[in-house]
PDB file of C-alpha atoms in Angstrom:
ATOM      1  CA  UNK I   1      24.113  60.890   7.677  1.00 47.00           C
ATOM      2  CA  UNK I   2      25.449  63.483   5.880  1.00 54.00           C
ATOM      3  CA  UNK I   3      23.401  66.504   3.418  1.00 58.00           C
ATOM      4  CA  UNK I   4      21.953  66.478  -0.137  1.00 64.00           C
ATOM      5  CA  UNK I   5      24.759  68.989  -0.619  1.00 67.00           C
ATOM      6  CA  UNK I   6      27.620  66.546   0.017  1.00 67.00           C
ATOM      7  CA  UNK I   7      25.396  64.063  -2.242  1.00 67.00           C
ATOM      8  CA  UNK I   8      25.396  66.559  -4.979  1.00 70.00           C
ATOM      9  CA  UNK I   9      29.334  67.362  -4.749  1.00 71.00           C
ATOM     10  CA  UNK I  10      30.147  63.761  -5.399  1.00 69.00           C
ATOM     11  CA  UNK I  11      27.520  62.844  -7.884  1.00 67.00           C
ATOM     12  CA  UNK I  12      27.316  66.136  -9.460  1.00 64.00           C
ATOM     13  CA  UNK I  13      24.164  66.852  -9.232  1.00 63.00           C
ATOM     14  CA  UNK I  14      21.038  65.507  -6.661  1.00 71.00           C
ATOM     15  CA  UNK I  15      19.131  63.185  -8.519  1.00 89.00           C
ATOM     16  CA  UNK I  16      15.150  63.453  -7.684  1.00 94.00           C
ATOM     17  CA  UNK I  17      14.945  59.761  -7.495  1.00 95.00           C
ATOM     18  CA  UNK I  18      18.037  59.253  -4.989  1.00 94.00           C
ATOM     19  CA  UNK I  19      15.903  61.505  -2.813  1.00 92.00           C
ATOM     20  CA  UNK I  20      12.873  60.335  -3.379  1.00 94.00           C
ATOM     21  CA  UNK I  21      14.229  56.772  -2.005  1.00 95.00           C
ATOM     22  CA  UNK I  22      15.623  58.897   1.075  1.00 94.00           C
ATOM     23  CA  UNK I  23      19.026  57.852  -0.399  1.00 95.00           C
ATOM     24  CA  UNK I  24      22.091  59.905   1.253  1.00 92.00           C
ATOM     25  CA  UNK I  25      25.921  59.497   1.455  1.00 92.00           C
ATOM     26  CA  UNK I  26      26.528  57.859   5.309  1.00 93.00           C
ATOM     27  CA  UNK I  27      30.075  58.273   4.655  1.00 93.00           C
ATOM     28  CA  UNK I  28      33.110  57.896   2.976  1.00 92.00           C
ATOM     29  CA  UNK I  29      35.370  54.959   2.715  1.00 94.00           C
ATOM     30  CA  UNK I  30      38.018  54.031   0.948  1.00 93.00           C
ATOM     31  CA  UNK I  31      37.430  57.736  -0.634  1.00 90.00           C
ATOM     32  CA  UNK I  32      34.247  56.252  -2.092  1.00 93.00           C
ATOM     33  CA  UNK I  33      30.945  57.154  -0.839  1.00 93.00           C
ATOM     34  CA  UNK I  34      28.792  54.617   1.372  1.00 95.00           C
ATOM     35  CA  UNK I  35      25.265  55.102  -0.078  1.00 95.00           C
ATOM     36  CA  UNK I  36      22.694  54.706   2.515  1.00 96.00           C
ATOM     37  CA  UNK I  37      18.520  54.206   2.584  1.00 97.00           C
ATOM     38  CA  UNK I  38      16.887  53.669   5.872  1.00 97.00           C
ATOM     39  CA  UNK I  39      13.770  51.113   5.644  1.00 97.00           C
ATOM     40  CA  UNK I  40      10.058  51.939   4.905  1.00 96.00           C
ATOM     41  CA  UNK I  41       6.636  51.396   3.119  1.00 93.00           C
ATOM     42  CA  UNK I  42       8.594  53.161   0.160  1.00 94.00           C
ATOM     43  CA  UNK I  43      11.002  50.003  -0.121  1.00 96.00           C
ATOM     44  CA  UNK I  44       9.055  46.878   0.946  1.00 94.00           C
ATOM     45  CA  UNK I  45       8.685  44.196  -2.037  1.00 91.00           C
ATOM     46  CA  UNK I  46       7.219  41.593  -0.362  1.00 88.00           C
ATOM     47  CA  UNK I  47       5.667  42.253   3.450  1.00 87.00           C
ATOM     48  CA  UNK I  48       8.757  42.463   5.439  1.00 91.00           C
ATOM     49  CA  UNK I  49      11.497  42.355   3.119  1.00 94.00           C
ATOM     50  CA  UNK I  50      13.122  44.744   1.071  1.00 96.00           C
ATOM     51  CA  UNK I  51      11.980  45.005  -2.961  1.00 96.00           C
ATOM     52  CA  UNK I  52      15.095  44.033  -5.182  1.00 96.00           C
ATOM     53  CA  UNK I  53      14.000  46.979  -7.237  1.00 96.00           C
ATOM     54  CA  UNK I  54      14.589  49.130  -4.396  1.00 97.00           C
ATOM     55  CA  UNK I  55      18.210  47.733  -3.744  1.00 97.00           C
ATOM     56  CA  UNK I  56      19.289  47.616  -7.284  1.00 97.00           C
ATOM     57  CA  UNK I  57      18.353  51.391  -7.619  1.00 96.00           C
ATOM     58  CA  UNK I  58      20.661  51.740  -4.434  1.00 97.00           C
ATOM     59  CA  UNK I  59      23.473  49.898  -5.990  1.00 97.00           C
ATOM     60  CA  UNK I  60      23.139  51.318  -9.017  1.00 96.00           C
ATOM     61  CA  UNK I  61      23.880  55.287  -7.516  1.00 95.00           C
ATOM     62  CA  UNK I  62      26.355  53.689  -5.987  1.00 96.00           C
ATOM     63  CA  UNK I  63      28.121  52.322  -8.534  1.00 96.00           C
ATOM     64  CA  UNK I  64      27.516  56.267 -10.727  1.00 94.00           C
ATOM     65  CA  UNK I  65      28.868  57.576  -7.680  1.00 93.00           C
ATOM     66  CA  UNK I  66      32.272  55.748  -7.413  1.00 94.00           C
ATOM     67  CA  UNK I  67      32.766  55.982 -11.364  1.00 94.00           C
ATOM     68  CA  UNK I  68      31.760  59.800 -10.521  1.00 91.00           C
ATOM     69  CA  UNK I  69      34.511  59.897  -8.112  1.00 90.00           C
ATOM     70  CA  UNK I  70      37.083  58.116  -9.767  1.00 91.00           C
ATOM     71  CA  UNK I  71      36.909  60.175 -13.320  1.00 89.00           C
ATOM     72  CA  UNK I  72      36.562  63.201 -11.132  1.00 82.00           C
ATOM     73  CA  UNK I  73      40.354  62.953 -10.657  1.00 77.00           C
ATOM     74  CA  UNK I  74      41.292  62.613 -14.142  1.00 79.00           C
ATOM     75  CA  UNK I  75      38.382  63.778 -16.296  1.00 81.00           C
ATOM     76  CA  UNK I  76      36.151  66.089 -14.286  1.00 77.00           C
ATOM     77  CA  UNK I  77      33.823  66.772 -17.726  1.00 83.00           C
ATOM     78  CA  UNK I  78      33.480  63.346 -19.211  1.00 87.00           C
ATOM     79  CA  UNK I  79      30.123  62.192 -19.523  1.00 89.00           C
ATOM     80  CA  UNK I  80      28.947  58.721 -18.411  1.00 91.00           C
ATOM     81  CA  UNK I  81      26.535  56.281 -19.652  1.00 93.00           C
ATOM     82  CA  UNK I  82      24.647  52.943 -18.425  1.00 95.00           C
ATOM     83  CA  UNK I  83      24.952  50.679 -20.992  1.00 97.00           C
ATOM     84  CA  UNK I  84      23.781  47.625 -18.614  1.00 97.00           C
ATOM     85  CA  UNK I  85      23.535  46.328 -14.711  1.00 97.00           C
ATOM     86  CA  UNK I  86      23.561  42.831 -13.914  1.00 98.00           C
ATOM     87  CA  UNK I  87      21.859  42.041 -10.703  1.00 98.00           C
ATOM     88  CA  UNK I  88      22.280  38.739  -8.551  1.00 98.00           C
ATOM     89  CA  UNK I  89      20.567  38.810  -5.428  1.00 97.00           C
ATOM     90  CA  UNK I  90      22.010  36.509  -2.299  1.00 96.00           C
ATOM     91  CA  UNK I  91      20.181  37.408   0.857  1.00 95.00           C
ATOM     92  CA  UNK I  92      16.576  38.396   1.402  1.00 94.00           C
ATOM     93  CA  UNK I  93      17.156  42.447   2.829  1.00 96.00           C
ATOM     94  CA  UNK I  94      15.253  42.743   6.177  1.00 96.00           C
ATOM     95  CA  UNK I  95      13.882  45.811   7.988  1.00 96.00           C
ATOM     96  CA  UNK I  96      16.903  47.508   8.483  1.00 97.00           C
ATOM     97  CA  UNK I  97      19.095  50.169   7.067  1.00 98.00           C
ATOM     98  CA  UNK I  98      21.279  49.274   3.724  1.00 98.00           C
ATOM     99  CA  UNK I  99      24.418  50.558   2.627  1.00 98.00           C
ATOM    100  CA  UNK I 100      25.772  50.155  -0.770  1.00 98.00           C
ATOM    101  CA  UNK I 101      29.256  50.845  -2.158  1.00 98.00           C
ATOM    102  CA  UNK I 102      30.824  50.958  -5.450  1.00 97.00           C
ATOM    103  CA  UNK I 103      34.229  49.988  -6.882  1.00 97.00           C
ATOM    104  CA  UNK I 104      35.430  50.655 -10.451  1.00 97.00           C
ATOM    105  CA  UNK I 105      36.841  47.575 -11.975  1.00 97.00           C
ATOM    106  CA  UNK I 106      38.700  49.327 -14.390  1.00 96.00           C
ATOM    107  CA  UNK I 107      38.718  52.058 -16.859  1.00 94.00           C
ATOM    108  CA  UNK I 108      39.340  52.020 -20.522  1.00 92.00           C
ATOM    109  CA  UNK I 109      38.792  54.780 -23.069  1.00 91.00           C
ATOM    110  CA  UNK I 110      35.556  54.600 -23.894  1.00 94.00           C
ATOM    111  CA  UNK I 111      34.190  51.930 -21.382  1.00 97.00           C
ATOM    112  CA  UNK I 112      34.272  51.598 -17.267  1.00 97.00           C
ATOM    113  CA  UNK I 113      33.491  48.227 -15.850  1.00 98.00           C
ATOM    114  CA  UNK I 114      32.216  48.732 -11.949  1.00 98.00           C
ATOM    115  CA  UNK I 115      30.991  46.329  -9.622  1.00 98.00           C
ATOM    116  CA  UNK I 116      28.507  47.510  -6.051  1.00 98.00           C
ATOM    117  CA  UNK I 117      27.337  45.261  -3.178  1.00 98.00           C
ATOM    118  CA  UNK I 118      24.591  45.823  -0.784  1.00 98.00           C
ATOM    119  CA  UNK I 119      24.888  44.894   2.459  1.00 98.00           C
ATOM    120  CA  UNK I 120      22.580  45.315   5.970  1.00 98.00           C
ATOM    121  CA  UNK I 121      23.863  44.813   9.595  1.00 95.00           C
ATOM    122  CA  UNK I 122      27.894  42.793   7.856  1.00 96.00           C
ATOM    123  CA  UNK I 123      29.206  44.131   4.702  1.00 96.00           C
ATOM    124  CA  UNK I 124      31.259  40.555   4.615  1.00 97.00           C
ATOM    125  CA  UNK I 125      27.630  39.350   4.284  1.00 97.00           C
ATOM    126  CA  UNK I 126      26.423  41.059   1.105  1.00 98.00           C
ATOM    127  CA  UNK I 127      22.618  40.710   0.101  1.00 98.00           C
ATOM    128  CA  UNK I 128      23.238  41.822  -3.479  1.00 98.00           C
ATOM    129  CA  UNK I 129      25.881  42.497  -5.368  1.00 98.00           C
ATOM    130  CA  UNK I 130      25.773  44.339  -9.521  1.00 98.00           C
ATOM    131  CA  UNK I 131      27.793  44.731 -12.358  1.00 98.00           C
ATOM    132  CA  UNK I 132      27.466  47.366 -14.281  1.00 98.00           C
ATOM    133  CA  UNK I 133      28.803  48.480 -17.428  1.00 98.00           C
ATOM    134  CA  UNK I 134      29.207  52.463 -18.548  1.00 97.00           C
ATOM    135  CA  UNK I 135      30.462  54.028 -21.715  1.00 96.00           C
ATOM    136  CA  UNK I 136      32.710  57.262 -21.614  1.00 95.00           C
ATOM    137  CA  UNK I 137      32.226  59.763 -23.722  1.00 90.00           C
ATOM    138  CA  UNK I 138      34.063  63.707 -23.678  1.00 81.00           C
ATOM    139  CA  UNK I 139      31.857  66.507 -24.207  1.00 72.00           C
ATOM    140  CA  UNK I 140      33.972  67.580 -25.905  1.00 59.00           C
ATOM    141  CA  UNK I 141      33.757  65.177 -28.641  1.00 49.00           C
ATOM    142  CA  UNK I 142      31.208  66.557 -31.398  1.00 46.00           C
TER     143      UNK I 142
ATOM    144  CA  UNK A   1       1.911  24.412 -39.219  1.00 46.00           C
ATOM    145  CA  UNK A   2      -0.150  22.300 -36.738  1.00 50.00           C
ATOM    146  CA  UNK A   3      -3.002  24.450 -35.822  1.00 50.00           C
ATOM    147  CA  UNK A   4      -3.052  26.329 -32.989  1.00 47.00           C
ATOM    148  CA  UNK A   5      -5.817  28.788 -31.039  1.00 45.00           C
ATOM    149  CA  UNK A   6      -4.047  32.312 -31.443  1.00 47.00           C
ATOM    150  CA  UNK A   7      -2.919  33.875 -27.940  1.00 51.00           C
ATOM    151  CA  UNK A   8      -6.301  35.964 -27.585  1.00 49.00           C
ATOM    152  CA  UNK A   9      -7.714  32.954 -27.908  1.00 50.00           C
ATOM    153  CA  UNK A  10      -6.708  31.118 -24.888  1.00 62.00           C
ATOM    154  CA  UNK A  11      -7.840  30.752 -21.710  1.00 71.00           C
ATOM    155  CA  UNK A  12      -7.416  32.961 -18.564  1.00 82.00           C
ATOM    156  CA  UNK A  13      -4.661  32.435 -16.378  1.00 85.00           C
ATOM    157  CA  UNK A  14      -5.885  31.058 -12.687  1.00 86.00           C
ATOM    158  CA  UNK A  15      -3.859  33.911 -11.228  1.00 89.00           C
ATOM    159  CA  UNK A  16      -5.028  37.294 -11.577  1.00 87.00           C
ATOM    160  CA  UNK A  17      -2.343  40.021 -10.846  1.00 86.00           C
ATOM    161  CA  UNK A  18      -4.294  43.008 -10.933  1.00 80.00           C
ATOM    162  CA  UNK A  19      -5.736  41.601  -7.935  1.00 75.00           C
ATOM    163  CA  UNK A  20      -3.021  40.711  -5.892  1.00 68.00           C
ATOM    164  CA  UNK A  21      -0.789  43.736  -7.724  1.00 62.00           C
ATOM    165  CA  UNK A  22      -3.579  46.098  -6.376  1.00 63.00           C
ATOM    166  CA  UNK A  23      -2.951  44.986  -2.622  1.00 63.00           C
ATOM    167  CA  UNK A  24       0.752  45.253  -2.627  1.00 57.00           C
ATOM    168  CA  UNK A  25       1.169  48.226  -4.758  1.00 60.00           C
ATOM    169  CA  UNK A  26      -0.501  50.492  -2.409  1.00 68.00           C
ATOM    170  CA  UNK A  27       1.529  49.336   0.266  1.00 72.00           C
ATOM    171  CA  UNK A  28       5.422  48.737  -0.897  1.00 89.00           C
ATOM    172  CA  UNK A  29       7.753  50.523  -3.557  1.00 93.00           C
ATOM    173  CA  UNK A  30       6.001  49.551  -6.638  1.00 92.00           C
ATOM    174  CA  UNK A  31       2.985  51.740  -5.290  1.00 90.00           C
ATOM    175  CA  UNK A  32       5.518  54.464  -4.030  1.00 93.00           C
ATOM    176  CA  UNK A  33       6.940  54.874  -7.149  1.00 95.00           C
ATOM    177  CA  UNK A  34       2.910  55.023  -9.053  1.00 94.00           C
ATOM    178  CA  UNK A  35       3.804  51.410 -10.978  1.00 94.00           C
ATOM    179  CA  UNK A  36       0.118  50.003 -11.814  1.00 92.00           C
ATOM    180  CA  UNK A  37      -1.564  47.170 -13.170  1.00 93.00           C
ATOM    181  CA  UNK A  38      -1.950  47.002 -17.114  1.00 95.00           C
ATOM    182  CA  UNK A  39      -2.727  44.057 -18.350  1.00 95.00           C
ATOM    183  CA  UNK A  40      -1.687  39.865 -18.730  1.00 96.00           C
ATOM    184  CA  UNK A  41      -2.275  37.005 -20.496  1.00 97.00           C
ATOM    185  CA  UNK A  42      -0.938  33.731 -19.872  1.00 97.00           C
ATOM    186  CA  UNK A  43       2.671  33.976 -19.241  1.00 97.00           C
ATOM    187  CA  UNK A  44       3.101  37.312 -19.601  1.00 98.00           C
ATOM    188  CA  UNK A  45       2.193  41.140 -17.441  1.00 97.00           C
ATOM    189  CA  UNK A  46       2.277  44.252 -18.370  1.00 97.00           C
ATOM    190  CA  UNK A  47       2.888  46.679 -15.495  1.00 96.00           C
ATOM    191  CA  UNK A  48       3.401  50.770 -16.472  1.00 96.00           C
ATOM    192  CA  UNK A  49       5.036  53.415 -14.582  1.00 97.00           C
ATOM    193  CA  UNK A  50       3.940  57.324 -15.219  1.00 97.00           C
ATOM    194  CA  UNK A  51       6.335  59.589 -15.713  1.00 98.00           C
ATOM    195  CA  UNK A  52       7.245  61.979 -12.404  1.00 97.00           C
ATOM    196  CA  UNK A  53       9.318  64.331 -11.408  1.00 96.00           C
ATOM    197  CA  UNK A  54      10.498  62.628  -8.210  1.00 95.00           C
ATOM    198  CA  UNK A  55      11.891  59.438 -10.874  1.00 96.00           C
ATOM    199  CA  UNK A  56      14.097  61.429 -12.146  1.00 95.00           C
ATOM    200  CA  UNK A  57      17.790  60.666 -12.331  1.00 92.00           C
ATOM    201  CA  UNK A  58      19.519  63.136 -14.893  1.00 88.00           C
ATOM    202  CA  UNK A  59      17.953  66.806 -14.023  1.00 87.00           C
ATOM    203  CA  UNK A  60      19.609  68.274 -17.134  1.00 86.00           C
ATOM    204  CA  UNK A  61      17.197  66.374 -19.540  1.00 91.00           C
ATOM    205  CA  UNK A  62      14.458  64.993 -17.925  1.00 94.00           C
ATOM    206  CA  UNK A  63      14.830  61.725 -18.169  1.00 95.00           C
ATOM    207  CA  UNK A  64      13.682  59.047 -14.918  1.00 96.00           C
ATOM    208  CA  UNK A  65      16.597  57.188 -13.535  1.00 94.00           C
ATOM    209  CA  UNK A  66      16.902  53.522 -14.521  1.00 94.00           C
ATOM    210  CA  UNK A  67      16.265  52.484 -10.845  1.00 95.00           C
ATOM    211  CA  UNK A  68      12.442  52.466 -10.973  1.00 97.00           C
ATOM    212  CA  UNK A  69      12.562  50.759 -14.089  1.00 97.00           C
ATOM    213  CA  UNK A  70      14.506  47.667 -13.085  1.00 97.00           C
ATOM    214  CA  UNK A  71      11.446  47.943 -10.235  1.00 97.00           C
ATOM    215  CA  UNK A  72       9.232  47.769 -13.123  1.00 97.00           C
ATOM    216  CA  UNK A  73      10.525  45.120 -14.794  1.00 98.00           C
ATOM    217  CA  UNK A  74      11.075  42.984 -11.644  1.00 97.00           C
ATOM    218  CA  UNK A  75       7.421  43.338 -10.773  1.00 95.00           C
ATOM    219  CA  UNK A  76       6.708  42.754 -14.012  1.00 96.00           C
ATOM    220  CA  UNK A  77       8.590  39.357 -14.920  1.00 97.00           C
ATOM    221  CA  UNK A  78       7.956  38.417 -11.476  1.00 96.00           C
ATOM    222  CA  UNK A  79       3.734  38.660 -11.699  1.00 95.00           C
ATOM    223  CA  UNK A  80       4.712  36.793 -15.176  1.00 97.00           C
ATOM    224  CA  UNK A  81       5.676  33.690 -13.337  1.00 97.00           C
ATOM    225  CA  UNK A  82       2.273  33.221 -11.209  1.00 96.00           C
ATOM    226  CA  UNK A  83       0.190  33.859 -14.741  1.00 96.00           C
ATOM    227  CA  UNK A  84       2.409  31.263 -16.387  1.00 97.00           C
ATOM    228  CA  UNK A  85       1.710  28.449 -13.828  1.00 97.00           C
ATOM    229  CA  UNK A  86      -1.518  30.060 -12.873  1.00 96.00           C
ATOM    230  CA  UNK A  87      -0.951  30.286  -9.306  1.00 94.00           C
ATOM    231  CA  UNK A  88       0.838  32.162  -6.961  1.00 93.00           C
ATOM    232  CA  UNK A  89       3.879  30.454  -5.700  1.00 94.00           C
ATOM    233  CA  UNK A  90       6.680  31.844  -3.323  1.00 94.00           C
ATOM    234  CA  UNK A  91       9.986  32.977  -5.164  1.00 95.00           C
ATOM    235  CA  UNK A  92      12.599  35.545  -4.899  1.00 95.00           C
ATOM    236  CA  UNK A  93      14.538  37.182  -7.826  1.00 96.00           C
ATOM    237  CA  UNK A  94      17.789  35.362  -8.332  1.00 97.00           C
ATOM    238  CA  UNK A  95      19.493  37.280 -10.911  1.00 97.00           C
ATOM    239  CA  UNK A  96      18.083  39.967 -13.124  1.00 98.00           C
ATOM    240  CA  UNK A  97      20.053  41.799 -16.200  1.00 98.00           C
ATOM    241  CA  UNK A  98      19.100  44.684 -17.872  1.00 98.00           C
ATOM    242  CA  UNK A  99      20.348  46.398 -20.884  1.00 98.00           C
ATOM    243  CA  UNK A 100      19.057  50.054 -21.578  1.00 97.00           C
ATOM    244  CA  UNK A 101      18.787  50.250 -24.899  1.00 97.00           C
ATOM    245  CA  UNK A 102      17.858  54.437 -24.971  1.00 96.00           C
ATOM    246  CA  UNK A 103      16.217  56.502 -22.247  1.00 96.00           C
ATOM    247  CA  UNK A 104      13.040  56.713 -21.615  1.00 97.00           C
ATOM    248  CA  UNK A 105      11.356  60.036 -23.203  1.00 97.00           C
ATOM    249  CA  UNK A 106      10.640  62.728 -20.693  1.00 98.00           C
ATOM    250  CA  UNK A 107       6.745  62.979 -20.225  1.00 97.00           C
ATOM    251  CA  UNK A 108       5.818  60.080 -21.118  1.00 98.00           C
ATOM    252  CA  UNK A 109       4.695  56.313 -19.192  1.00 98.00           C
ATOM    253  CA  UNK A 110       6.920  53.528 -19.135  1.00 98.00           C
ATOM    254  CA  UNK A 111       5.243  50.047 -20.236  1.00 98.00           C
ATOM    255  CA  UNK A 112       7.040  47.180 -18.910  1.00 98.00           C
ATOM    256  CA  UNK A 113       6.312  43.823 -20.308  1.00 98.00           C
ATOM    257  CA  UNK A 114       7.315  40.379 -18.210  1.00 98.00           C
ATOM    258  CA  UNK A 115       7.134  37.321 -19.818  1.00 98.00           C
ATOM    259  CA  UNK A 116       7.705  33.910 -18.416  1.00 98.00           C
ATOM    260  CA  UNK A 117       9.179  31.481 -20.920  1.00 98.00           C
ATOM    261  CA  UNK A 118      10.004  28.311 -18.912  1.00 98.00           C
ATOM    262  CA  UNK A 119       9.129  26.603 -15.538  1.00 98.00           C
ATOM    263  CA  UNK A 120      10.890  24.134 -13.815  1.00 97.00           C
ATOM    264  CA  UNK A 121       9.863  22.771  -9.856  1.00 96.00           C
ATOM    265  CA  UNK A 122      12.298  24.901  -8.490  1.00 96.00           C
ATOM    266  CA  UNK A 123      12.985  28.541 -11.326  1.00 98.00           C
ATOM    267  CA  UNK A 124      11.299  30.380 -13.423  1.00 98.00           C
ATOM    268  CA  UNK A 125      13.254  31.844 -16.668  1.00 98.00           C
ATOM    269  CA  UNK A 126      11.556  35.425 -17.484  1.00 98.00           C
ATOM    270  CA  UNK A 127      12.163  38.002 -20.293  1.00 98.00           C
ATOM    271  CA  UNK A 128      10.799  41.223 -20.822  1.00 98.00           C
ATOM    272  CA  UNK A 129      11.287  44.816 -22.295  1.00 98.00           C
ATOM    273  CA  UNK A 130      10.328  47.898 -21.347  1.00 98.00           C
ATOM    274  CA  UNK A 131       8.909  51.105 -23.776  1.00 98.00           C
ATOM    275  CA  UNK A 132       7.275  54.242 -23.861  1.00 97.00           C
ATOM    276  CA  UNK A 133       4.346  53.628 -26.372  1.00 96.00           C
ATOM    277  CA  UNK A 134       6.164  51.691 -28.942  1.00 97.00           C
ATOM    278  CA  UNK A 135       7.143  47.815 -28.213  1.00 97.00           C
ATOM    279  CA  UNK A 136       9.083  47.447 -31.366  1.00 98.00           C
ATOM    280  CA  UNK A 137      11.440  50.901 -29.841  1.00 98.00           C
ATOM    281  CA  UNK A 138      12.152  49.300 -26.697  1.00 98.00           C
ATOM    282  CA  UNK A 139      13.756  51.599 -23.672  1.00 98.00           C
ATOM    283  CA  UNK A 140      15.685  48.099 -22.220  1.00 98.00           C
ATOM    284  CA  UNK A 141      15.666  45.137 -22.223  1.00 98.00           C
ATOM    285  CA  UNK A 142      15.831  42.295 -19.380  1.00 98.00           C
ATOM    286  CA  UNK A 143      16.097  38.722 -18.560  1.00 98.00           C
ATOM    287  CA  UNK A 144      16.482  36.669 -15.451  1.00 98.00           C
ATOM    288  CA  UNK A 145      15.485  34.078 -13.623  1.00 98.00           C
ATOM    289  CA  UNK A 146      13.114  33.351 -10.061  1.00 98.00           C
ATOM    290  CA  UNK A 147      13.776  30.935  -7.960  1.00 97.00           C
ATOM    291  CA  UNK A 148      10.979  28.644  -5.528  1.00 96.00           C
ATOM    292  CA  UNK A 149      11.333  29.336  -2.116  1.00 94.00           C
ATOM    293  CA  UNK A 150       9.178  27.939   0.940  1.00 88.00           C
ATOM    294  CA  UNK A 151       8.093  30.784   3.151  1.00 79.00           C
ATOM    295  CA  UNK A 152       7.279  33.837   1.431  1.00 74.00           C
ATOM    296  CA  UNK A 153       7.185  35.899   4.549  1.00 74.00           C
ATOM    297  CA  UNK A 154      10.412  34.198   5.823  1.00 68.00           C
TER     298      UNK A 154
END
């Protein structure tokens, strides 16, 4: 488990709600982070099993975080947006840990296309998977 | 135009979700994140989330991370479901989209709206939008779909 520091490097800043989930990098892969939130009162949906709220909101950080990492490289400055996240659930998410990861699909000008899964105890087993769309913009621009 | 009783008209749903919304909210993530009971009607909830500082997901402006309000909004659609068929009947989200339309001002409560439009023995098709004090300047909106299962507590 690593720091709200390394968090912060690769997201750019530490967003209250990430922590307020108990969300932290558990490590890198691929050079994309592994977002991680350990089980609790503070993500239950139904007694037992984890709220799909509460994994979307995972997925979604991770999916900022790998289009965070990826336009680091190119663009450090340019400024990302959520235009939309589909969600489709496939497994009910038990008391355990879950790890989410993000992958950019591809990058245009002015629009990134990136997919995240969620996964427990198998990442070949997924229990949710999103995809989200972003659009780009340079702050440059005015 | 046949005539019809106007929505305030008709009568309560058999399933009351400020009652069951009351038990789990204290216990799970809606209740963690301060989501509360508003209001329903047939077919439809309205659950609202106060702003806080801890929802936030862009520190430069203010503005709560869309996380807690896909929470919303599932909570919301999915309490829709047992007020439509006026009953509470085990499901799980199967898919959920949401488009984010603007974000939410800084300061001030989101309102998230479910509504169930359809029922069929096994889904449930819900819509819904959420806003910050005015419906017709919605923050997103969603849609997506429930599906029956047998055990609820698996």
């Amino acid at each position: 488990m690593t720091t709200d520091t390394e968090m912060a490097a690769i997201l750019g800043f530490m967003p209250p709600f990430a922590r307020e989930m108990g969300m932290t990098v558990d490590h890198m892969q691929g050079g994309l982070p592994v977002i991680a939130f350990d089980y609790g009162p503070h993500v239950m949906g139904r007694p037992g099993f984890l709220h799909g709220g509460a994994m979307s909101g995972l997925m979604e950080i991770a999916a900022i975080a790998a289009l965070r990492v990826t336009v680091a490289a190119e663009e450090p400055a340019v400024r990302i947006k959520p235009v939309n996240i589909t969600i489709n659930f496939m497994r009910g998410g038990r008391e355990a840990r879950t790890y989410a990861l993000g992958e950019v699909t591809r990058i245009g000008r002015r629009v990134a296309n990136v997919e995240a899964k969620a996964w427990q105890d198998d990442p070949a087993k997924p229990i949710a998977t999103v995809f989200m769309n972003f659009l780009l913009s340079s702050p440059k621009q005015v | 135009m046949p005539e019809t009783p106007p929505e305030s008209a008709e009568k309560p749903s058999g399933f009351d979700p400020s009652a069951f919304e009351g038990i789990l909210s204290r216990l799970g993530h809606g209740g963690h994140l301060g989501m509360r009971y508003r209001a329903h009607g047939v077919g439809w909830v309205e659950m609202e989330l106060p702003y806080a500082e801890r929802l936030i997901g862009d520190v430069e402006t203010g503005v709560i991370a869309s996380g807690p309000i896909i929470s919303l909004m599932d909570n919301a659609t999915s309490l829709s479901v047992w007020t439509a068929i006026g009953e509470f009947r085990p499901q799980v989200t199967l898919d959920l989209r949401v488009d984010y339309m603007r974000p939410a001002t800084p300061g001030k409560t989101v309102i998230g709206r479910g509504e169930c439009y359809k029922v069929t023995r096994s889904m449930a098709f819900v819509r819904g939008i959420a806003h910050d004090g005015d419906a017709d300047d919605p923050v997103a909106h969603v849609a997506g779909t429930f599906i029956r299962i047998d055990n609820f507590l698996g």
